[in-house]
PDB file of C-alpha atoms in Angstrom:
ATOM      1  CA  MET A 431     -18.403   9.497 -20.023  1.00 56.00           C
ATOM      2  CA  ASN A 432     -14.603   9.679 -20.203  1.00 68.00           C
ATOM      3  CA  THR A 433     -12.352   6.679 -19.654  1.00 76.00           C
ATOM      4  CA  ASN A 434     -11.658   7.401 -15.987  1.00 89.00           C
ATOM      5  CA  ASP A 435     -15.364   7.863 -15.236  1.00 91.00           C
ATOM      6  CA  GLN A 436     -15.978   4.451 -16.751  1.00 93.00           C
ATOM      7  CA  PHE A 437     -13.546   2.873 -14.294  1.00 95.00           C
ATOM      8  CA  TYR A 438     -15.271   4.588 -11.360  1.00 95.00           C
ATOM      9  CA  ALA A 439     -18.678   3.444 -12.624  1.00 94.00           C
ATOM     10  CA  GLU A 440     -17.501  -0.143 -12.970  1.00 95.00           C
ATOM     11  CA  ARG A 441     -16.059  -0.113  -9.446  1.00 96.00           C
ATOM     12  CA  LEU A 442     -19.343   1.206  -8.046  1.00 96.00           C
ATOM     13  CA  GLU A 443     -21.322  -1.432  -9.919  1.00 96.00           C
ATOM     14  CA  ARG A 444     -19.181  -4.229  -8.449  1.00 96.00           C
ATOM     15  CA  PHE A 445     -19.559  -2.705  -5.011  1.00 97.00           C
ATOM     16  CA  THR A 446     -23.312  -2.374  -5.417  1.00 97.00           C
ATOM     17  CA  SER A 447     -23.654  -6.017  -6.451  1.00 97.00           C
ATOM     18  CA  SER A 448     -21.681  -7.059  -3.380  1.00 96.00           C
ATOM     19  CA  MET A 449     -23.882  -4.947  -1.099  1.00 96.00           C
ATOM     20  CA  LEU A 450     -27.077  -6.331  -2.658  1.00 96.00           C
ATOM     21  CA  ASP A 451     -25.798  -9.869  -2.155  1.00 94.00           C
ATOM     22  CA  GLY A 452     -25.198  -9.007   1.500  1.00 92.00           C
ATOM     23  CA  GLY A 453     -28.665  -7.570   2.016  1.00 93.00           C
ATOM     24  CA  ILE A 454     -27.381  -4.025   2.600  1.00 93.00           C
ATOM     25  CA  ASP A 455     -29.804  -1.117   2.044  1.00 93.00           C
ATOM     26  CA  ILE A 456     -27.589   1.866   2.834  1.00 90.00           C
ATOM     27  CA  VAL A 457     -23.835   2.295   3.228  1.00 92.00           C
ATOM     28  CA  LEU A 458     -22.529   4.929   5.625  1.00 88.00           C
ATOM     29  CA  VAL A 459     -19.048   6.165   4.743  1.00 89.00           C
ATOM     30  CA  CYS A 460     -16.891   8.457   6.877  1.00 85.00           C
ATOM     31  CA  ARG A 461     -15.328  11.485   5.261  1.00 84.00           C
ATOM     32  CA  HIS A 462     -11.799  10.057   5.542  1.00 85.00           C
ATOM     33  CA  SER A 463     -12.639   6.575   4.260  1.00 89.00           C
ATOM     34  CA  LYS A 464     -10.658   5.530   1.195  1.00 92.00           C
ATOM     35  CA  LEU A 465     -13.950   4.295  -0.276  1.00 93.00           C
ATOM     36  CA  LEU A 466     -14.905   7.838  -1.242  1.00 92.00           C
ATOM     37  CA  GLN A 467     -11.614   8.289  -3.032  1.00 93.00           C
ATOM     38  CA  TYR A 468     -11.998   4.877  -4.642  1.00 95.00           C
ATOM     39  CA  PHE A 469     -15.315   5.958  -6.157  1.00 95.00           C
ATOM     40  CA  ASN A 470     -14.159   9.528  -6.907  1.00 93.00           C
ATOM     41  CA  GLN A 471     -16.671  11.068  -4.517  1.00 92.00           C
ATOM     42  CA  ALA A 472     -16.133  14.464  -2.857  1.00 84.00           C
ATOM     43  CA  PRO A 473     -17.811  14.606   0.569  1.00 78.00           C
ATOM     44  CA  SER A 474     -19.008  17.899   1.977  1.00 72.00           C
ATOM     45  CA  HIS A 475     -19.700  16.643   5.528  1.00 76.00           C
ATOM     46  CA  ASP A 476     -18.240  14.153   7.990  1.00 78.00           C
ATOM     47  CA  PHE A 477     -20.141  11.306   6.412  1.00 81.00           C
ATOM     48  CA  SER A 478     -21.912  10.271   3.227  1.00 86.00           C
ATOM     49  CA  LEU A 479     -24.690   7.822   2.474  1.00 88.00           C
ATOM     50  CA  TYR A 480     -24.922   5.479  -0.488  1.00 92.00           C
ATOM     51  CA  ASP A 481     -28.377   4.120  -1.311  1.00 92.00           C
ATOM     52  CA  VAL A 482     -27.747   0.679  -2.743  1.00 95.00           C
ATOM     53  CA  ALA A 483     -31.100   0.244  -4.483  1.00 93.00           C
ATOM     54  CA  THR A 484     -31.076   3.603  -6.266  1.00 93.00           C
ATOM     55  CA  ARG A 485     -27.266   3.717  -6.679  1.00 93.00           C
ATOM     56  CA  ARG A 486     -27.230   7.314  -5.462  1.00 92.00           C
ATOM     57  CA  TRP A 487     -24.840   9.158  -3.162  1.00 92.00           C
ATOM     58  CA  ASP A 488     -26.025  11.655  -0.578  1.00 87.00           C
ATOM     59  CA  HIS A 489     -23.269  13.952   0.699  1.00 84.00           C
ATOM     60  CA  ASP A 490     -25.582  16.618   2.159  1.00 74.00           C
ATOM     61  CA  ASN A 491     -27.554  14.797   4.803  1.00 64.00           C
ATOM     62  CA  ASP A 492     -30.358  16.237   6.872  1.00 58.00           C
ATOM     63  CA  MET A 493     -29.622  14.867  10.357  1.00 54.00           C
ATOM     64  CA  ALA A 494     -33.205  14.131  11.368  1.00 54.00           C
ATOM     65  CA  HIS A 495     -34.018  12.451   8.058  1.00 59.00           C
ATOM     66  CA  MET A 496     -30.810  10.478   8.153  1.00 61.00           C
ATOM     67  CA  ARG A 497     -31.447   9.163  11.647  1.00 60.00           C
ATOM     68  CA  GLN A 498     -34.816   7.916  10.497  1.00 64.00           C
ATOM     69  CA  GLU A 499     -33.238   6.170   7.496  1.00 64.00           C
ATOM     70  CA  LEU A 500     -30.478   4.553   9.525  1.00 67.00           C
ATOM     71  CA  THR A 501     -32.845   3.208  12.169  1.00 69.00           C
ATOM     72  CA  THR A 502     -35.089   1.471   9.641  1.00 72.00           C
ATOM     73  CA  ALA A 503     -32.550   0.229   7.061  1.00 81.00           C
ATOM     74  CA  VAL A 504     -29.905  -2.462   7.033  1.00 86.00           C
ATOM     75  CA  VAL A 505     -26.746  -0.376   7.155  1.00 87.00           C
ATOM     76  CA  GLY A 506     -23.361  -1.384   5.836  1.00 90.00           C
ATOM     77  CA  VAL A 507     -20.398   0.221   7.558  1.00 88.00           C
ATOM     78  CA  GLU A 508     -16.650  -0.164   7.800  1.00 89.00           C
ATOM     79  CA  ALA A 509     -15.539  -1.018  11.333  1.00 83.00           C
ATOM     80  CA  ALA A 510     -13.701   2.306  11.703  1.00 77.00           C
ATOM     81  CA  SER A 511     -16.945   4.159  10.969  1.00 72.00           C
ATOM     82  CA  LEU A 512     -19.045   2.370  13.596  1.00 65.00           C
ATOM     83  CA  PRO A 513     -18.687   5.013  16.362  1.00 63.00           C
ATOM     84  CA  LEU A 514     -19.979   7.691  13.985  1.00 54.00           C
ATOM     85  CA  LEU A 515     -22.897   5.496  12.984  1.00 54.00           C
ATOM     86  CA  GLN A 516     -23.799   4.880  16.631  1.00 54.00           C
ATOM     87  CA  LEU A 517     -23.998   8.589  17.363  1.00 49.00           C
ATOM     88  CA  THR A 518     -25.664   9.537  14.098  1.00 52.00           C
ATOM     89  CA  ALA A 519     -28.377   6.910  14.202  1.00 49.00           C
ATOM     90  CA  THR A 520     -29.344   7.199  17.842  1.00 47.00           C
ATOM     91  CA  GLY A 521     -27.952  10.443  19.193  1.00 45.00           C
ATOM     92  CA  GLN A 522     -25.857   8.535  21.720  1.00 41.00           C
ATOM     93  CA  PRO A 523     -23.285   5.727  21.605  1.00 40.00           C
ATOM     94  CA  ARG A 524     -24.590   2.167  21.449  1.00 40.00           C
ATOM     95  CA  ASP A 525     -22.640  -1.064  21.732  1.00 43.00           C
ATOM     96  CA  ASP A 526     -24.863  -3.012  19.342  1.00 45.00           C
ATOM     97  CA  PRO A 527     -26.721  -0.822  16.858  1.00 52.00           C
ATOM     98  CA  ALA A 528     -29.462  -2.808  15.194  1.00 56.00           C
ATOM     99  CA  GLY A 529     -29.332  -3.560  11.515  1.00 71.00           C
ATOM    100  CA  VAL A 530     -25.593  -2.972  11.146  1.00 81.00           C
ATOM    101  CA  ARG A 531     -23.393  -5.196   9.029  1.00 86.00           C
ATOM    102  CA  TYR A 532     -19.673  -4.791   8.599  1.00 88.00           C
ATOM    103  CA  ILE A 533     -18.532  -4.509   4.992  1.00 93.00           C
ATOM    104  CA  ASP A 534     -14.756  -4.543   5.549  1.00 91.00           C
ATOM    105  CA  ALA A 535     -14.309  -7.972   3.963  1.00 92.00           C
ATOM    106  CA  GLN A 536     -16.255  -7.000   0.824  1.00 93.00           C
ATOM    107  CA  VAL A 537     -14.361  -3.710   0.533  1.00 94.00           C
ATOM    108  CA  SER A 538     -11.017  -5.455   0.951  1.00 93.00           C
ATOM    109  CA  GLN A 539     -11.883  -7.976  -1.737  1.00 92.00           C
ATOM    110  CA  LEU A 540     -13.048  -5.232  -4.082  1.00 94.00           C
ATOM    111  CA  ARG A 541      -9.938  -3.096  -3.645  1.00 95.00           C
ATOM    112  CA  ARG A 542      -7.526  -6.009  -3.818  1.00 95.00           C
ATOM    113  CA  GLN A 543      -8.069  -6.624  -7.524  1.00 96.00           C
ATOM    114  CA  LYS A 544      -6.913  -3.467  -9.293  1.00 97.00           C
ATOM    115  CA  ASP A 545      -8.368  -2.115 -12.524  1.00 97.00           C
ATOM    116  CA  ASN A 546      -6.295  -0.678 -15.352  1.00 96.00           C
ATOM    117  CA  LEU A 547      -6.510   2.898 -14.076  1.00 97.00           C
ATOM    118  CA  GLU A 548      -5.212   1.870 -10.658  1.00 97.00           C
ATOM    119  CA  ILE A 549      -2.439  -0.256 -12.140  1.00 98.00           C
ATOM    120  CA  ALA A 550      -1.303   2.565 -14.428  1.00 97.00           C
ATOM    121  CA  THR A 551      -1.259   5.067 -11.549  1.00 97.00           C
ATOM    122  CA  ILE A 552       0.668   2.791  -9.178  1.00 98.00           C
ATOM    123  CA  ALA A 553       3.101   1.855 -11.959  1.00 98.00           C
ATOM    124  CA  ARG A 554       3.794   5.508 -12.752  1.00 98.00           C
ATOM    125  CA  ALA A 555       4.408   6.316  -9.079  1.00 98.00           C
ATOM    126  CA  THR A 556       6.649   3.251  -8.748  1.00 98.00           C
ATOM    127  CA  ARG A 557       8.724   4.141 -11.793  1.00 97.00           C
ATOM    128  CA  ALA A 558       9.110   7.720 -10.536  1.00 97.00           C
ATOM    129  CA  ILE A 559      10.401   6.729  -7.102  1.00 97.00           C
ATOM    130  CA  ALA A 560      12.673   4.044  -8.552  1.00 97.00           C
ATOM    131  CA  HIS A 561      14.192   6.578 -10.937  1.00 96.00           C
ATOM    132  CA  ALA A 562      14.705   9.077  -8.109  1.00 96.00           C
ATOM    133  CA  VAL A 563      16.506   6.542  -5.913  1.00 95.00           C
ATOM    134  CA  ARG A 564      18.725   5.398  -8.772  1.00 93.00           C
ATOM    135  CA  SER A 565      19.546   9.010  -9.627  1.00 91.00           C
ATOM    136  CA  VAL A 566      20.648   9.941  -6.122  1.00 90.00           C
ATOM    137  CA  GLY A 567      22.776   6.799  -5.976  1.00 80.00           C
ATOM    138  CA  ASP A 568      25.058   8.319  -8.595  1.00 72.00           C
ATOM    139  CA  HIS A 569      25.740  11.442  -6.500  1.00 76.00           C
ATOM    140  CA  LEU A 570      26.139  10.241  -2.917  1.00 81.00           C
ATOM    141  CA  ALA A 571      29.560  11.661  -2.135  1.00 78.00           C
ATOM    142  CA  ASP A 572      29.506  13.637   1.134  1.00 86.00           C
ATOM    143  CA  LEU A 573      25.689  13.741   1.294  1.00 94.00           C
ATOM    144  CA  SER A 574      24.002  13.328   4.657  1.00 96.00           C
ATOM    145  CA  GLU A 575      20.940  11.124   5.088  1.00 97.00           C
ATOM    146  CA  ILE A 576      18.745  14.240   5.139  1.00 97.00           C
ATOM    147  CA  GLU A 577      20.358  15.547   1.958  1.00 97.00           C
ATOM    148  CA  ILE A 578      19.699  12.198   0.274  1.00 96.00           C
ATOM    149  CA  GLU A 579      16.055  12.464   1.329  1.00 97.00           C
ATOM    150  CA  CYS A 580      15.783  16.015  -0.042  1.00 97.00           C
ATOM    151  CA  SER A 581      17.377  15.051  -3.342  1.00 96.00           C
ATOM    152  CA  ILE A 582      14.893  12.227  -3.858  1.00 97.00           C
ATOM    153  CA  TYR A 583      11.955  14.456  -2.936  1.00 98.00           C
ATOM    154  CA  ARG A 584      13.025  17.139  -5.384  1.00 97.00           C
ATOM    155  CA  ASN A 585      13.303  14.506  -8.109  1.00 97.00           C
ATOM    156  CA  ILE A 586       9.820  13.031  -7.605  1.00 98.00           C
ATOM    157  CA  ARG A 587       8.208  16.465  -7.490  1.00 97.00           C
ATOM    158  CA  GLN A 588       9.933  17.411 -10.728  1.00 97.00           C
ATOM    159  CA  THR A 589       8.530  14.280 -12.367  1.00 96.00           C
ATOM    160  CA  GLY A 590       4.943  15.168 -11.457  1.00 97.00           C
ATOM    161  CA  MET A 591       4.357  13.251  -8.237  1.00 98.00           C
ATOM    162  CA  ASP A 592       2.119  14.735  -5.540  1.00 98.00           C
ATOM    163  CA  GLY A 593       4.683  14.170  -2.780  1.00 98.00           C
ATOM    164  CA  TRP A 594       5.789  11.521  -0.316  1.00 98.00           C
ATOM    165  CA  ALA A 595       3.586   8.465   0.128  1.00 98.00           C
ATOM    166  CA  PHE A 596       4.821   8.070   3.715  1.00 97.00           C
ATOM    167  CA  ASP A 597       7.564   9.387   5.985  1.00 97.00           C
ATOM    168  CA  PRO A 598      10.807   8.466   4.217  1.00 97.00           C
ATOM    169  CA  SER A 599      13.484   6.298   5.784  1.00 97.00           C
ATOM    170  CA  VAL A 600      17.171   6.832   4.984  1.00 97.00           C
ATOM    171  CA  ALA A 601      19.540   4.958   7.271  1.00 97.00           C
ATOM    172  CA  SER A 602      23.259   4.359   6.979  1.00 96.00           C
ATOM    173  CA  GLY A 603      25.745   2.153   8.778  1.00 95.00           C
ATOM    174  CA  ALA A 604      24.466   0.377  11.881  1.00 95.00           C
ATOM    175  CA  ARG A 605      21.321   2.532  11.771  1.00 95.00           C
ATOM    176  CA  SER A 606      20.158   0.462   8.797  1.00 95.00           C
ATOM    177  CA  SER A 607      19.935  -2.646  10.984  1.00 92.00           C
ATOM    178  CA  VAL A 608      16.361  -1.682  11.932  1.00 88.00           C
ATOM    179  CA  PRO A 609      13.446  -1.567   9.463  1.00 88.00           C
ATOM    180  CA  TRP A 610      12.808   2.196   9.634  1.00 90.00           C
ATOM    181  CA  CYS A 611      14.858   5.239  10.632  1.00 92.00           C
ATOM    182  CA  HIS A 612      14.152   8.927  10.317  1.00 94.00           C
ATOM    183  CA  PRO A 613      16.888  10.543   8.174  1.00 96.00           C
ATOM    184  CA  SER A 614      19.603  12.241  10.207  1.00 97.00           C
ATOM    185  CA  ASN A 615      22.529  14.596   9.557  1.00 97.00           C
ATOM    186  CA  ARG A 616      24.879  11.608   9.534  1.00 96.00           C
ATOM    187  CA  ILE A 617      27.171  11.362   6.490  1.00 95.00           C
ATOM    188  CA  PRO A 618      27.806   7.706   5.572  1.00 94.00           C
ATOM    189  CA  SER A 619      31.404   6.515   5.516  1.00 92.00           C
ATOM    190  CA  PRO A 620      32.769   4.655   2.471  1.00 90.00           C
ATOM    191  CA  GLY A 621      31.816   0.983   2.549  1.00 91.00           C
ATOM    192  CA  GLU A 622      28.768   1.467   4.771  1.00 94.00           C
ATOM    193  CA  PRO A 623      25.306   0.316   3.677  1.00 95.00           C
ATOM    194  CA  ILE A 624      22.653   2.952   3.061  1.00 96.00           C
ATOM    195  CA  THR A 625      19.062   1.692   3.066  1.00 97.00           C
ATOM    196  CA  ILE A 626      16.606   4.025   1.349  1.00 97.00           C
ATOM    197  CA  ASP A 627      12.916   3.177   1.836  1.00 97.00           C
ATOM    198  CA  VAL A 628      10.693   5.782   0.185  1.00 98.00           C
ATOM    199  CA  GLY A 629       7.504   6.140  -1.814  1.00 98.00           C
ATOM    200  CA  ALA A 630       5.732   8.627  -4.045  1.00 98.00           C
ATOM    201  CA  SER A 631       2.032   9.475  -4.073  1.00 98.00           C
ATOM    202  CA  LEU A 632      -0.004  10.164  -7.178  1.00 97.00           C
ATOM    203  CA  GLY A 633      -3.746  10.730  -7.387  1.00 95.00           C
ATOM    204  CA  GLY A 634      -4.243   9.176  -3.956  1.00 95.00           C
ATOM    205  CA  TYR A 635      -2.282   6.036  -4.807  1.00 97.00           C
ATOM    206  CA  VAL A 636       1.127   5.247  -3.370  1.00 98.00           C
ATOM    207  CA  SER A 637       4.335   3.500  -4.279  1.00 98.00           C
ATOM    208  CA  ASP A 638       6.825   1.871  -1.919  1.00 97.00           C
ATOM    209  CA  PHE A 639      10.407   1.308  -3.033  1.00 97.00           C
ATOM    210  CA  CYS A 640      13.461   0.241  -1.088  1.00 97.00           C
ATOM    211  CA  ARG A 641      17.072  -0.263  -2.113  1.00 96.00           C
ATOM    212  CA  THR A 642      20.326  -0.622  -0.195  1.00 96.00           C
ATOM    213  CA  ILE A 643      23.428   0.887  -1.734  1.00 94.00           C
ATOM    214  CA  ILE A 644      27.043   1.101  -0.653  1.00 92.00           C
ATOM    215  CA  ALA A 645      28.555   4.426   0.356  1.00 91.00           C
ATOM    216  CA  GLY A 646      31.519   5.531  -1.679  1.00 85.00           C
ATOM    217  CA  GLY A 647      31.112   2.706  -4.173  1.00 79.00           C
ATOM    218  CA  VAL A 648      33.472   0.592  -2.039  1.00 77.00           C
ATOM    219  CA  SER A 649      31.821  -2.785  -1.554  1.00 84.00           C
ATOM    220  CA  THR A 650      32.615  -5.278   1.209  1.00 89.00           C
ATOM    221  CA  SER A 651      32.278  -9.038   1.562  1.00 94.00           C
ATOM    222  CA  THR A 652      29.493  -8.599   4.123  1.00 95.00           C
ATOM    223  CA  PHE A 653      27.577  -6.286   1.810  1.00 95.00           C
ATOM    224  CA  GLU A 654      27.921  -8.688  -1.131  1.00 96.00           C
ATOM    225  CA  LYS A 655      26.840 -11.683   0.956  1.00 97.00           C
ATOM    226  CA  ALA A 656      23.779  -9.801   2.239  1.00 97.00           C
ATOM    227  CA  ARG A 657      22.881  -8.636  -1.261  1.00 97.00           C
ATOM    228  CA  ARG A 658      23.072 -12.172  -2.667  1.00 98.00           C
ATOM    229  CA  ALA A 659      20.793 -13.447   0.102  1.00 98.00           C
ATOM    230  CA  VAL A 660      18.166 -10.742  -0.364  1.00 98.00           C
ATOM    231  CA  ARG A 661      18.132 -10.890  -4.145  1.00 97.00           C
ATOM    232  CA  SER A 662      17.902 -14.666  -4.127  1.00 98.00           C
ATOM    233  CA  ALA A 663      14.956 -14.426  -1.726  1.00 98.00           C
ATOM    234  CA  LYS A 664      13.320 -11.740  -3.838  1.00 98.00           C
ATOM    235  CA  ARG A 665      13.587 -13.829  -6.999  1.00 98.00           C
ATOM    236  CA  ALA A 666      12.130 -16.841  -5.180  1.00 98.00           C
ATOM    237  CA  GLY A 667       9.186 -14.773  -3.999  1.00 98.00           C
ATOM    238  CA  ILE A 668       8.460 -13.029  -7.283  1.00 98.00           C
ATOM    239  CA  GLN A 669       8.470 -16.210  -9.351  1.00 97.00           C
ATOM    240  CA  LEU A 670       5.629 -17.585  -7.196  1.00 98.00           C
ATOM    241  CA  CYS A 671       3.358 -14.574  -7.718  1.00 98.00           C
ATOM    242  CA  PHE A 672       0.577 -16.270  -9.645  1.00 98.00           C
ATOM    243  CA  PRO A 673      -3.161 -16.200  -8.875  1.00 98.00           C
ATOM    244  CA  GLY A 674      -4.043 -18.914  -6.392  1.00 97.00           C
ATOM    245  CA  THR A 675      -0.621 -19.116  -4.741  1.00 98.00           C
ATOM    246  CA  PRO A 676      -0.837 -19.168  -0.917  1.00 98.00           C
ATOM    247  CA  LEU A 677       0.944 -16.167   0.587  1.00 98.00           C
ATOM    248  CA  ARG A 678       2.444 -18.554   3.130  1.00 98.00           C
ATOM    249  CA  ASP A 679       4.246 -20.429   0.335  1.00 98.00           C
ATOM    250  CA  ILE A 680       5.779 -17.209  -0.963  1.00 98.00           C
ATOM    251  CA  ALA A 681       6.980 -16.229   2.514  1.00 98.00           C
ATOM    252  CA  MET A 682       8.404 -19.685   3.188  1.00 98.00           C
ATOM    253  CA  ALA A 683      10.309 -19.738  -0.114  1.00 98.00           C
ATOM    254  CA  MET A 684      11.846 -16.352   0.646  1.00 98.00           C
ATOM    255  CA  ALA A 685      12.675 -17.305   4.225  1.00 98.00           C
ATOM    256  CA  ALA A 686      14.383 -20.487   3.049  1.00 98.00           C
ATOM    257  CA  GLU A 687      16.645 -18.522   0.711  1.00 98.00           C
ATOM    258  CA  ILE A 688      17.619 -16.092   3.468  1.00 98.00           C
ATOM    259  CA  GLU A 689      18.435 -18.962   5.835  1.00 98.00           C
ATOM    260  CA  ASN A 690      20.332 -20.875   3.150  1.00 98.00           C
ATOM    261  CA  HIS A 691      22.649 -17.889   2.847  1.00 98.00           C
ATOM    262  CA  GLY A 692      23.348 -17.954   6.570  1.00 97.00           C
ATOM    263  CA  PHE A 693      21.111 -15.139   7.786  1.00 97.00           C
ATOM    264  CA  ALA A 694      18.182 -14.948  10.191  1.00 96.00           C
ATOM    265  CA  VAL A 695      14.756 -14.272   8.716  1.00 97.00           C
ATOM    266  CA  PRO A 696      13.504 -10.792   9.739  1.00 95.00           C
ATOM    267  CA  SER A 697      10.589 -10.575  12.141  1.00 92.00           C
ATOM    268  CA  HIS A 698       8.576  -8.286   9.862  1.00 94.00           C
ATOM    269  CA  ALA A 699       6.440  -9.470   6.956  1.00 95.00           C
ATOM    270  CA  LEU A 700       8.226 -10.124   3.673  1.00 97.00           C
ATOM    271  CA  GLY A 701       5.705  -8.244   1.560  1.00 97.00           C
ATOM    272  CA  HIS A 702       2.303  -6.599   1.374  1.00 97.00           C
ATOM    273  CA  GLY A 703      -0.361  -5.314  -0.958  1.00 97.00           C
ATOM    274  CA  ILE A 704      -0.326  -1.676  -1.998  1.00 98.00           C
ATOM    275  CA  GLY A 705      -2.773   0.793  -3.544  1.00 97.00           C
ATOM    276  CA  LEU A 706      -4.665   3.650  -1.913  1.00 97.00           C
ATOM    277  CA  ASP A 707      -3.002   2.550   1.328  1.00 95.00           C
ATOM    278  CA  LEU A 708       0.664   1.811   1.904  1.00 96.00           C
ATOM    279  CA  HIS A 709      -0.072  -1.550   3.475  1.00 95.00           C
ATOM    280  CA  GLU A 710      -3.088  -3.341   2.067  1.00 95.00           C
ATOM    281  CA  PRO A 711      -4.057  -7.006   2.168  1.00 94.00           C
ATOM    282  CA  PRO A 712      -2.634  -9.463   1.531  1.00 96.00           C
ATOM    283  CA  THR A 713       0.421  -9.834   3.768  1.00 97.00           C
ATOM    284  CA  VAL A 714       3.349 -12.028   2.746  1.00 98.00           C
ATOM    285  CA  SER A 715       3.818 -13.957   5.973  1.00 97.00           C
ATOM    286  CA  VAL A 716       4.313 -17.577   7.028  1.00 95.00           C
ATOM    287  CA  SER A 717       1.200 -17.183   9.172  1.00 95.00           C
ATOM    288  CA  SER A 718      -0.992 -15.995   6.282  1.00 96.00           C
ATOM    289  CA  LYS A 719      -3.998 -18.129   5.324  1.00 95.00           C
ATOM    290  CA  GLU A 720      -4.761 -16.135   2.160  1.00 95.00           C
ATOM    291  CA  ILE A 721      -4.048 -16.738  -1.503  1.00 97.00           C
ATOM    292  CA  LEU A 722      -3.086 -14.335  -4.267  1.00 97.00           C
ATOM    293  CA  PHE A 723      -5.750 -12.989  -6.597  1.00 96.00           C
ATOM    294  CA  ASN A 724      -5.374 -11.923 -10.185  1.00 97.00           C
ATOM    295  CA  ARG A 725      -4.606  -8.200 -10.640  1.00 97.00           C
ATOM    296  CA  THR A 726      -3.289  -7.761  -7.101  1.00 98.00           C
ATOM    297  CA  VAL A 727      -0.379  -5.336  -6.757  1.00 98.00           C
ATOM    298  CA  LEU A 728       2.104  -6.770  -4.287  1.00 97.00           C
ATOM    299  CA  ASN A 729       5.359  -5.523  -2.784  1.00 98.00           C
ATOM    300  CA  ILE A 730       8.010  -8.183  -2.212  1.00 98.00           C
ATOM    301  CA  GLU A 731      10.320  -7.062   0.601  1.00 97.00           C
ATOM    302  CA  PRO A 732      13.048  -9.430   1.828  1.00 98.00           C
ATOM    303  CA  ALA A 733      15.763  -8.189   4.181  1.00 97.00           C
ATOM    304  CA  VAL A 734      18.647  -9.216   6.388  1.00 97.00           C
ATOM    305  CA  TYR A 735      19.841  -7.325   9.446  1.00 97.00           C
ATOM    306  CA  ILE A 736      23.269  -7.631  11.006  1.00 95.00           C
ATOM    307  CA  GLU A 737      23.813  -6.147  14.440  1.00 90.00           C
ATOM    308  CA  ARG A 738      26.465  -3.405  14.604  1.00 91.00           C
ATOM    309  CA  TRP A 739      26.968  -3.568  10.824  1.00 95.00           C
ATOM    310  CA  GLY A 740      23.637  -2.623   9.317  1.00 96.00           C
ATOM    311  CA  GLY A 741      21.014  -4.110   7.058  1.00 96.00           C
ATOM    312  CA  TYR A 742      20.254  -4.897   3.459  1.00 97.00           C
ATOM    313  CA  ARG A 743      16.678  -4.624   2.170  1.00 97.00           C
ATOM    314  CA  GLU A 744      15.088  -4.435  -1.255  1.00 97.00           C
ATOM    315  CA  GLU A 745      11.466  -3.865  -2.165  1.00 97.00           C
ATOM    316  CA  THR A 746      10.025  -4.530  -5.596  1.00 97.00           C
ATOM    317  CA  THR A 747       6.431  -4.023  -6.741  1.00 98.00           C
ATOM    318  CA  VAL A 748       4.806  -6.673  -8.921  1.00 98.00           C
ATOM    319  CA  LEU A 749       1.441  -7.044 -10.614  1.00 98.00           C
ATOM    320  CA  VAL A 750      -0.040 -10.523 -10.303  1.00 98.00           C
ATOM    321  CA  THR A 751      -1.498 -11.741 -13.621  1.00 97.00           C
ATOM    322  CA  GLN A 752      -2.683 -15.027 -15.075  1.00 96.00           C
ATOM    323  CA  ASN A 753       0.470 -15.028 -17.215  1.00 96.00           C
ATOM    324  CA  GLY A 754       2.770 -14.490 -14.275  1.00 95.00           C
ATOM    325  CA  PRO A 755       4.233 -11.600 -12.268  1.00 97.00           C
ATOM    326  CA  GLN A 756       4.989  -8.271 -13.931  1.00 97.00           C
ATOM    327  CA  VAL A 757       7.586  -6.065 -12.218  1.00 97.00           C
ATOM    328  CA  LEU A 758       6.335  -2.465 -12.304  1.00 95.00           C
ATOM    329  CA  ALA A 759       9.767  -0.821 -12.203  1.00 88.00           C
ATOM    330  CA  ASP A 760      13.011  -2.259 -13.519  1.00 71.00           C
ATOM    331  CA  ASP A 761      15.717  -2.951 -10.962  1.00 62.00           C
TER     332      ASP A 761
END
């Protein structure tokens, strides 16, 4: 067994223990569920079965046999897979299939704490996108938003990334006063903010990196004031990233820094988990009731938006450890 296979085996063992504790006999997984990717399984049909007791996957299911299994076993299913289970088990939709238990909470808990393979993959993707954004920042003269996007994409592909993690956002001037904008043919004027929010994908995992730079290298008092506010908020958030810290406390500390610098706190969350999905639990929000866990990978994302001027946003990825936060890509 190679090193990567060992990680997959350990993940499956933790998952199996959780399913046994929950009294689950069989897990039904849709073809597009990230669980299959998490366990390095390659489905051949729309769904797969995992027998908890025998620890065996079945990707080639006989429909009649499977219906018999699913009507006599306690079935674990993610909420998004329930419609498929209803049809598969009974031949017609049912509102309350018997013997079904949702496993979303167990899956979320399992995926939240990353192993070394996941951390290494996310870190590599984060470093690649950070390098690409920094590189394009040195050659912005007369580039349109679309040309900036293309330059970053070319860079991440040349460094071995699989592609974009999500649709990129490049917004200049007043367009940057909203959280996301599709890149346009607009060429930023000197002194305007340019917010670049992009991510690279690698082996199914994603990175998410955002920086705001000044066009033409000509800074302004508004830009500097916004940058000080966001960076102060980011530092306040990162320094609280220890296991056991309530996410609400992190959000409140960041919000306080933004307000202390004279800006309104943005309506969007100030951070989120990241991994196989772009936005994973937990969410950095004042309404959050969750706490941080060890080995969670978290994006800290403070911002300020100024109507008719633009916005300033930064996003930094940190690994939560018992010894404190580790930034995965240098600023």
